[in-house]
Short mmCIF file of C-alpha atoms in Angstrom, two decimals:
data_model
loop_
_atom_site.label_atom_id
_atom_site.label_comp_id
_atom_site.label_asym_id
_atom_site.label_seq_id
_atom_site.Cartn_x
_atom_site.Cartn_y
_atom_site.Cartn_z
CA UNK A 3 -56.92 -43.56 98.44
CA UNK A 4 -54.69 -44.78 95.34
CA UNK A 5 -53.08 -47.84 96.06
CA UNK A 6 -49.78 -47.77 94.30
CA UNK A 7 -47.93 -51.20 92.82
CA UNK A 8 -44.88 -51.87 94.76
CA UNK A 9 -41.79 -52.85 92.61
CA UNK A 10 -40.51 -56.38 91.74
CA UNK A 11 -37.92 -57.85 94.11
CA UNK A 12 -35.37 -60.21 94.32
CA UNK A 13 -34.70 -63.53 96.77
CA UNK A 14 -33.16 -61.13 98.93
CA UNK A 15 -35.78 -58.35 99.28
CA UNK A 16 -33.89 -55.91 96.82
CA UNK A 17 -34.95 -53.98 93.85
CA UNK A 18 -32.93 -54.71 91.01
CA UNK A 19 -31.34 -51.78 88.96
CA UNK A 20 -32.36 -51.06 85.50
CA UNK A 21 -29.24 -52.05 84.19
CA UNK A 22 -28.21 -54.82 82.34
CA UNK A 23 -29.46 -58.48 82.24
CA UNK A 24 -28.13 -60.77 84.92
CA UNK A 25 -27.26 -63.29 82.44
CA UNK A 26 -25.54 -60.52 79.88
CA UNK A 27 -23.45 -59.43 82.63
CA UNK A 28 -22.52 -63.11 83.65
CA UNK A 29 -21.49 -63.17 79.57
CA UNK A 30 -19.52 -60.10 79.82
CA UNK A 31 -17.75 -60.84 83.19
CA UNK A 32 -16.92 -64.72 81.47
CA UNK A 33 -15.36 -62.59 78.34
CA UNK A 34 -13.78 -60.42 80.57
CA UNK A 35 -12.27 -63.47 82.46
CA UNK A 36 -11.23 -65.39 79.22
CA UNK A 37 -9.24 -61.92 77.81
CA UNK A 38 -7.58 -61.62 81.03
CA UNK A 39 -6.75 -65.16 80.82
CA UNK A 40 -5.17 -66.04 77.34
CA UNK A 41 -2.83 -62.16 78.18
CA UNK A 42 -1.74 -64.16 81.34
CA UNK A 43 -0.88 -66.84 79.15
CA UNK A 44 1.25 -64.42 76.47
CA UNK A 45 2.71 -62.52 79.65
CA UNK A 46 4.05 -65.83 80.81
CA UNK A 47 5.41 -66.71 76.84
CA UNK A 48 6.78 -63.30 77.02
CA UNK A 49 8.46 -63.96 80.31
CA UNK A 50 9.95 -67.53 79.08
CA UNK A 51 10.69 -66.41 75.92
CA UNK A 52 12.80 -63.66 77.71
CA UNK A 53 14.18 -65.42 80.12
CA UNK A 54 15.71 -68.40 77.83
CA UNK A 55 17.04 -66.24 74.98
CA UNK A 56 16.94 -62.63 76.67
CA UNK A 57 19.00 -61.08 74.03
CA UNK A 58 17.67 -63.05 70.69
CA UNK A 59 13.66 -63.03 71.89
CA UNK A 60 13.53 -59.92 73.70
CA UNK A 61 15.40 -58.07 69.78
CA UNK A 62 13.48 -55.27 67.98
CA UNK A 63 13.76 -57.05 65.10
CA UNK A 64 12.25 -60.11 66.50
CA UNK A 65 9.40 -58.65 68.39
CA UNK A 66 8.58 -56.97 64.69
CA UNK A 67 8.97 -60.39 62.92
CA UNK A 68 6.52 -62.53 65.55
CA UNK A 69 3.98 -59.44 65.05
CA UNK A 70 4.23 -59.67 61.11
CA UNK A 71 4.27 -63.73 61.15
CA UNK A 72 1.35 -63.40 63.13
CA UNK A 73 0.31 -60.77 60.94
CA UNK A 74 -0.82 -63.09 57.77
CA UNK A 75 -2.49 -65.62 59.85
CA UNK A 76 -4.20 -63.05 61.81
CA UNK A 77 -5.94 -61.71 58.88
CA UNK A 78 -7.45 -65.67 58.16
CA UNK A 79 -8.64 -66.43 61.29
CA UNK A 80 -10.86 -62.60 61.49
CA UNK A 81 -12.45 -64.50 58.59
CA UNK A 82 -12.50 -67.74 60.27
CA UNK A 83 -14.06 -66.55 63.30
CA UNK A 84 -16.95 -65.06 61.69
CA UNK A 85 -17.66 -68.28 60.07
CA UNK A 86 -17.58 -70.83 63.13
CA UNK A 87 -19.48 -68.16 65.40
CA UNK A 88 -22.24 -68.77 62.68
CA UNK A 89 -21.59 -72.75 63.43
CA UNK A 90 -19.99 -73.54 59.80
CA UNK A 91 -16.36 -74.18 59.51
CA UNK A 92 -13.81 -73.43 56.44
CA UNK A 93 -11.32 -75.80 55.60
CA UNK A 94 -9.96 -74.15 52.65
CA UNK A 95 -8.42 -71.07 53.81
CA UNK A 96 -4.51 -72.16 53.37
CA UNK A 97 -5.47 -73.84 50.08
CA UNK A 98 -7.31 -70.25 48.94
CA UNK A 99 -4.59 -68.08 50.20
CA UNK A 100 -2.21 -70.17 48.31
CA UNK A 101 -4.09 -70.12 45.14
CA UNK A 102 -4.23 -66.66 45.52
CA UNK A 103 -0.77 -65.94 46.08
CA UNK A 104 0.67 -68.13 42.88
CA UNK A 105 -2.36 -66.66 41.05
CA UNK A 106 -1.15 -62.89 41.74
CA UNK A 107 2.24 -63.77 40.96
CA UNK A 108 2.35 -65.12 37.79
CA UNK A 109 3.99 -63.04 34.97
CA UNK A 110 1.04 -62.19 33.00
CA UNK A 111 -0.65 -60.81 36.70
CA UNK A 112 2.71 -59.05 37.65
CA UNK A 113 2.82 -56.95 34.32
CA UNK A 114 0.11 -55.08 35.92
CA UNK A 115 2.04 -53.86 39.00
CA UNK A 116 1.18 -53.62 42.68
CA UNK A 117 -2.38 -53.22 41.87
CA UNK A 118 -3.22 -56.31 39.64
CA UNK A 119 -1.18 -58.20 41.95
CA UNK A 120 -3.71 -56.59 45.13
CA UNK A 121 -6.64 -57.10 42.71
CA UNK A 122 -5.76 -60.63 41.82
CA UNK A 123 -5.07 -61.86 45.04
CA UNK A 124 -8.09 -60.61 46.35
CA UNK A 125 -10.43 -61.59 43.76
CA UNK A 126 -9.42 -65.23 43.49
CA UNK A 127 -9.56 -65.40 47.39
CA UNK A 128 -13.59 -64.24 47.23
CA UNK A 129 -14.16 -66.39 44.42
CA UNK A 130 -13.19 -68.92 46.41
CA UNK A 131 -15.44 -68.10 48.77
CA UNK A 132 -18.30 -67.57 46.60
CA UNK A 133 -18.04 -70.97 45.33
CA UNK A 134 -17.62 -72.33 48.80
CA UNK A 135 -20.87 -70.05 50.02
CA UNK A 136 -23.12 -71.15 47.00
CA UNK A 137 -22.60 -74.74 47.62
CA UNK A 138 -23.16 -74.55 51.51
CA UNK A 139 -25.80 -72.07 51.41
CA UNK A 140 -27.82 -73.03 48.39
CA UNK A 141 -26.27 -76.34 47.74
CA UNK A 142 -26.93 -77.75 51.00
CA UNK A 143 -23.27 -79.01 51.08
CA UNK A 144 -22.16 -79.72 54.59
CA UNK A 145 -19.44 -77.23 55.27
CA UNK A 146 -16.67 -79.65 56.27
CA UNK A 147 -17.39 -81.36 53.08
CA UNK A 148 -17.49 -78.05 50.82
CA UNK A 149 -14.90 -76.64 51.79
CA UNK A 150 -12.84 -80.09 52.02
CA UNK A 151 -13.60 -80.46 48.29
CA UNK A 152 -12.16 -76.72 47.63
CA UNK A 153 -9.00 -77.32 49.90
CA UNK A 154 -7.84 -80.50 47.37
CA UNK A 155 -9.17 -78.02 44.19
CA UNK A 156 -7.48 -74.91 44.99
CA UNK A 157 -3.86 -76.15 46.15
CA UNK A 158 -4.33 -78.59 42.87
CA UNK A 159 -4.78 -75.63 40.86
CA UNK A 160 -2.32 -74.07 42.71
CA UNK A 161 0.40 -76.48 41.63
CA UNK A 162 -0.94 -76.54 38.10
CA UNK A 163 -0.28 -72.97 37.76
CA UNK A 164 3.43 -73.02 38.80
CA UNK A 165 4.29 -76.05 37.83
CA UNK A 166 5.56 -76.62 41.29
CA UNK A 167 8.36 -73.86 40.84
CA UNK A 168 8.51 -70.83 42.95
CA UNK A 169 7.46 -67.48 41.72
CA UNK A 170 9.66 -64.74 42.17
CA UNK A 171 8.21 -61.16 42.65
CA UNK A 172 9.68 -58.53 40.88
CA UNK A 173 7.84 -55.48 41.18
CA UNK A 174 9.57 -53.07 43.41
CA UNK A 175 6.47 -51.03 45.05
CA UNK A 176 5.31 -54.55 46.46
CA UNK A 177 8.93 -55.66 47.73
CA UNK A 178 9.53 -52.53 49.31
CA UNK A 179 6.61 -53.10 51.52
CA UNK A 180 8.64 -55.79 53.51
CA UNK A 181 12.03 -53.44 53.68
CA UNK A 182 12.40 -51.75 57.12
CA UNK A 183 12.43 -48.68 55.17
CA UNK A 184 8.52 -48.84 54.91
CA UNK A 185 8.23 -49.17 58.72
CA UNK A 186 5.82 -46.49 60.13
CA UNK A 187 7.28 -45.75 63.73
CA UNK A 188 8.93 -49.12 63.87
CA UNK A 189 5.63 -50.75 62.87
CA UNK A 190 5.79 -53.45 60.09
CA UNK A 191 3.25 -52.51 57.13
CA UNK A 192 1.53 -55.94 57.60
CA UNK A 193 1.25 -55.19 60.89
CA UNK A 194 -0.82 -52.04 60.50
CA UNK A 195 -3.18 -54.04 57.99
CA UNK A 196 -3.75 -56.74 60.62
CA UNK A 197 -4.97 -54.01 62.86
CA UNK A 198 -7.06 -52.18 60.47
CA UNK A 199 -8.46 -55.75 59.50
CA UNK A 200 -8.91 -56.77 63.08
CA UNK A 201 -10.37 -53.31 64.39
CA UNK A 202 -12.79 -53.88 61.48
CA UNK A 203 -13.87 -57.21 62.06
CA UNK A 204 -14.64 -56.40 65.77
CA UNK A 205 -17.02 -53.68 64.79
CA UNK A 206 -18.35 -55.48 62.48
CA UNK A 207 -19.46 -59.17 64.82
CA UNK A 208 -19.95 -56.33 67.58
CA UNK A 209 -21.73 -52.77 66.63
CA UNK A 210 -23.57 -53.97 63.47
CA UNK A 211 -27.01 -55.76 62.35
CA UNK A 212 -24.57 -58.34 60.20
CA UNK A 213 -22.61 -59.24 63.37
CA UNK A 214 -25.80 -59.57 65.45
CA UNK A 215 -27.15 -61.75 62.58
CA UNK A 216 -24.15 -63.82 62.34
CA UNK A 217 -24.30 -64.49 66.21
CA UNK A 218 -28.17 -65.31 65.40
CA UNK A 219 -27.95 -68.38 63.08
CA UNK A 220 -24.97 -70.20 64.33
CA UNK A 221 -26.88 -69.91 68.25
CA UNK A 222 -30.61 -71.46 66.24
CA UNK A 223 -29.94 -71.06 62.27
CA UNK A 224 -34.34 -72.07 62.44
CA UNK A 225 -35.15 -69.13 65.16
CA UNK A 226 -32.81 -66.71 63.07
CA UNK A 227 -34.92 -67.68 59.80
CA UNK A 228 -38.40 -67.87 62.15
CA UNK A 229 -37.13 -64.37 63.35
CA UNK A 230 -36.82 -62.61 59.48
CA UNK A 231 -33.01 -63.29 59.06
CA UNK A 232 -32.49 -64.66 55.47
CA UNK A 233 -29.86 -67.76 56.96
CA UNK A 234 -28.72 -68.78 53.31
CA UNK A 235 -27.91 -65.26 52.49
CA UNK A 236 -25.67 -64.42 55.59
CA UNK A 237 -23.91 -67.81 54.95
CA UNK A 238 -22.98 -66.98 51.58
CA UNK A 239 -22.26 -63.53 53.20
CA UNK A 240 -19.87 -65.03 55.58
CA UNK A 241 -17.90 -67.27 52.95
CA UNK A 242 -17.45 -64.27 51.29
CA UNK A 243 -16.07 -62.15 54.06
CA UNK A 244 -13.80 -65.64 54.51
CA UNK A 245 -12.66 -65.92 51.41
CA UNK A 246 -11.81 -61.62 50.95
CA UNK A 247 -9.71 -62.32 54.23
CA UNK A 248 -7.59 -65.18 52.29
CA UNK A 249 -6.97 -62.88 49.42
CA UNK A 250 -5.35 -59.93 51.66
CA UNK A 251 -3.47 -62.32 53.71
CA UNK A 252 -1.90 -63.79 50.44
CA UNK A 253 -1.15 -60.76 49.77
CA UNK A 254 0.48 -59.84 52.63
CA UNK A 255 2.54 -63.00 52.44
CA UNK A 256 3.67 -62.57 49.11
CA UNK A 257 4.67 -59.21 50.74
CA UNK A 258 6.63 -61.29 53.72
CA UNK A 259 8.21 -64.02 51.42
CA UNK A 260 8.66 -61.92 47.69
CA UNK A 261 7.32 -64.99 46.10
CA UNK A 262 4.51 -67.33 45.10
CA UNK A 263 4.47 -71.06 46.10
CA UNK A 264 1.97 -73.22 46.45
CA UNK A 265 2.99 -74.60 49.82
CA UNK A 266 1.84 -71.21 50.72
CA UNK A 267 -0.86 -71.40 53.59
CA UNK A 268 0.28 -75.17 54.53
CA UNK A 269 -1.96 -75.89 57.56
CA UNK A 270 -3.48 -72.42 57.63
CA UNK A 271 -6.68 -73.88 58.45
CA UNK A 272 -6.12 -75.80 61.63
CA UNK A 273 -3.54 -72.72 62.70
CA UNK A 274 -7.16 -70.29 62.44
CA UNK A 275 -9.34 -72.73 63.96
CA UNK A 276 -7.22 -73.15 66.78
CA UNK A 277 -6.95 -69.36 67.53
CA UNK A 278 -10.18 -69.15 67.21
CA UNK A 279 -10.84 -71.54 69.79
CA UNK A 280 -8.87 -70.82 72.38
CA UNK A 281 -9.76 -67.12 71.94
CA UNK A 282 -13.17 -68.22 72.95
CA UNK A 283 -15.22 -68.51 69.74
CA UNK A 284 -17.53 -71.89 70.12
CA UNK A 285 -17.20 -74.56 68.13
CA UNK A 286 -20.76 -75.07 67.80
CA UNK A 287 -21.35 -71.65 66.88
CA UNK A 288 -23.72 -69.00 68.30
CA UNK A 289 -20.58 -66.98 70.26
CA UNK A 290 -17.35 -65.46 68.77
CA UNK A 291 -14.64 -62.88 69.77
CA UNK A 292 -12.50 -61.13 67.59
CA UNK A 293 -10.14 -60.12 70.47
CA UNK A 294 -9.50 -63.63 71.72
CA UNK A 295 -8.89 -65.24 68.26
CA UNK A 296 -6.61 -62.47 67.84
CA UNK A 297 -4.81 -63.30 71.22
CA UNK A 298 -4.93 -66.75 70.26
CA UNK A 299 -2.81 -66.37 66.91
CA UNK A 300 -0.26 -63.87 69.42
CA UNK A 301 0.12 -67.27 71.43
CA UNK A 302 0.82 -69.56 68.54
CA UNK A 303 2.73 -67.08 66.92
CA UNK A 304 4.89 -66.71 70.09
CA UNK A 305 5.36 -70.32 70.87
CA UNK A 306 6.56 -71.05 66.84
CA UNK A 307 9.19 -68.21 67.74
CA UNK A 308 10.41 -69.82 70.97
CA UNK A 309 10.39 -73.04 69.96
CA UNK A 310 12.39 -71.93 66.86
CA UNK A 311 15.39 -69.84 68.89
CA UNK A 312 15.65 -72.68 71.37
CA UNK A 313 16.53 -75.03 68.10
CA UNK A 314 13.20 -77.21 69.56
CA UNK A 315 11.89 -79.60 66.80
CA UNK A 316 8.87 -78.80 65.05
CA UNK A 317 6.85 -82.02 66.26
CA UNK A 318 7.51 -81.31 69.65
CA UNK A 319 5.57 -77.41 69.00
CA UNK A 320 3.00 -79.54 67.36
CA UNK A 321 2.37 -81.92 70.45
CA UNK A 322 2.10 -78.10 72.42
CA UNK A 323 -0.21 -76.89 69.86
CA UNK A 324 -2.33 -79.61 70.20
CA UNK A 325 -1.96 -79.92 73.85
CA UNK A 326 -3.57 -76.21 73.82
CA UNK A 327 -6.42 -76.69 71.75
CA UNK A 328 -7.84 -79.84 73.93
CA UNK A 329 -7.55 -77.82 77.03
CA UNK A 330 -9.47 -75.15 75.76
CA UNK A 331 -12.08 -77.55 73.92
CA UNK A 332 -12.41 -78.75 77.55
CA UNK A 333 -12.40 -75.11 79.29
CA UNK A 334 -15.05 -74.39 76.20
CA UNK A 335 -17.29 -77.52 77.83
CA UNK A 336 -17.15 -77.13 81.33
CA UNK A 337 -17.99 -73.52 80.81
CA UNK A 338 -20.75 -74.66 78.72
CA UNK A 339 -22.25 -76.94 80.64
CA UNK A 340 -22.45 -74.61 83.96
CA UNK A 341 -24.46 -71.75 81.97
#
């Protein structure tokens, strides 16, 4: 008589389904948790920001401004997330975007219209980023350090090139961008790229080998090369991807503004970081989430806006900021240390 194997059980007797890993579904269920968490936290904005200044906050016309301020930073910190989920960080981001901007607005670069101003922008923000990326992945820089050195470089350059004037935009195609006239259904150009950007992004860290990869090094950077991934590659891949999200966000701010400065992007950097990390991504890399850095700029976004129609002073949103980021630094550790 064949004697047939009887199946694998559980502590409490049970078969377990075929489904998903234990462990991935304790991941997804923390993600889920986290999500619902930082929308509590822009419901209750939303609420205080209502109930304070109902009729200022609670405006069209302000809803669409928080959504296109939120907008330019947005578009930095999908680059920024990709680069601390692979455990590097990127100082330089507000110092590239406002290189780029002053570098797509100067006269010579405006002659050619909306598309050497695009092309501009863009270019000098993945330059950037190459440079960065070569000296990290190949130079063995230290990322802090790299991208330290190309923060006081680009916003040096930056105020070489204008001579600390502002640049004023004058070709029509790109001002008429920021005119209400452009809206699309009451939705703010920038706002639309932001979502195209973001929806990107999320398929990109999510659905594809490159996302999977990225995940890979910043969890064990010696396991991902052990494992076939070519580490100093995808980092130079990844400062890349950073730097081509500076270049469309100074483009979208020289969109928002009409000008080129290079104040542009002042504090950029920690603005990104901190979205990223209250949206979930880890510090030490090896997990990211495009959704809750994007949630996370929403909340900054939202606070600046209070703050500002309640005529609160700007140190006071600072101490919040801040207040934010070491609470979820500690949520980020507890969490960590219970897995």
């Amino acid at each position: 008589m064949t004697q047939h194997a009887s199946p694998p059980r559980d502590s409490t007797g049970k078969v377990p389904s075929a489904g998903a890993p234990p462990a991935w579904r304790g991941l997804m269920a923390r993600a889920d948790v986290r999500t619902l968490s930082l929308l509590g936290v822009l419901a209750v904005l939303i609420v205080i920001g209502g109930i304070t200044k109902p009729d200022e906050f609670l405006d069209t016309r302000n809803l669409q401004l928080v959504l296109t301020q939120a907008s330019v930073i947005g578009v930095v910190t999908v680059g920024m997330t990709f680069v601390i989920t692979s455990g590097g960080i990127d100082l330089s981001v507000g110092a590239i975007v406002a290189l780029a901007s002053v570098w797509a607005t100067t006269v010579a670069t405006q002659e050619y219209g909306f598309g050497g101003i695009l092309f501009t922008a863009v270019i000098v923000g993945v330059g950037c980023g190459l440079v960065n990326g070569m000296l990290i992945a190949y130079g063995a820089m230290v990322p802090f350090i790299a991208t330290l050195a190309m923060l006081a470089s680009a916003r040096g350059l930056a105020l070489q090139i204008t001579d600390g004037k502002t640049q004023i935009v004058t070709v029509p195609s790109v001002l008429d961008l920021g005119e209400r006239d452009a809206y699309v259904l009451g939705i703010p150009p920038l706002v639309m790229v932001f979502a195209v950007v973001t929806i990107i992004g999320w398929l990109i860290l999510n659905r594809t080998t490159f996302g999977r990869r990225t995940v890979a090094v910043g969890g064990n950077a010696e396991a991902a090369r052990l494992a076939g991934i070519d580490v100093r590659r995808q980092r130079l891949y990844l400062y890349l991807l950073s730097g081509l999200c500076c270049g469309i966000a100074a483009f979208l701010l020289i969109i928002l503004s009409g000008s080129g400065q290079n104040t542009n992007g002042n504090l950029y950097e920690l603005d990104a970081i901190a979205a990223a990390i209250i949206g979930g991504t880890l510090l030490s890399g090896g997990r990211g989430t495009i959704t809750g850095s994007v949630l996370g700029v929403l909340i900054f976004t939202t606070i600046t806006n209070i703050f500002a129609l309640n005529n609160l002073q700007s140190d006071v949103q600072q101490i919040a900021k801040g207040a934010i980021i070491v609470a979820a630094v500690l949520v980020q550790r507890r969490t960590a240390s219970t897995t």
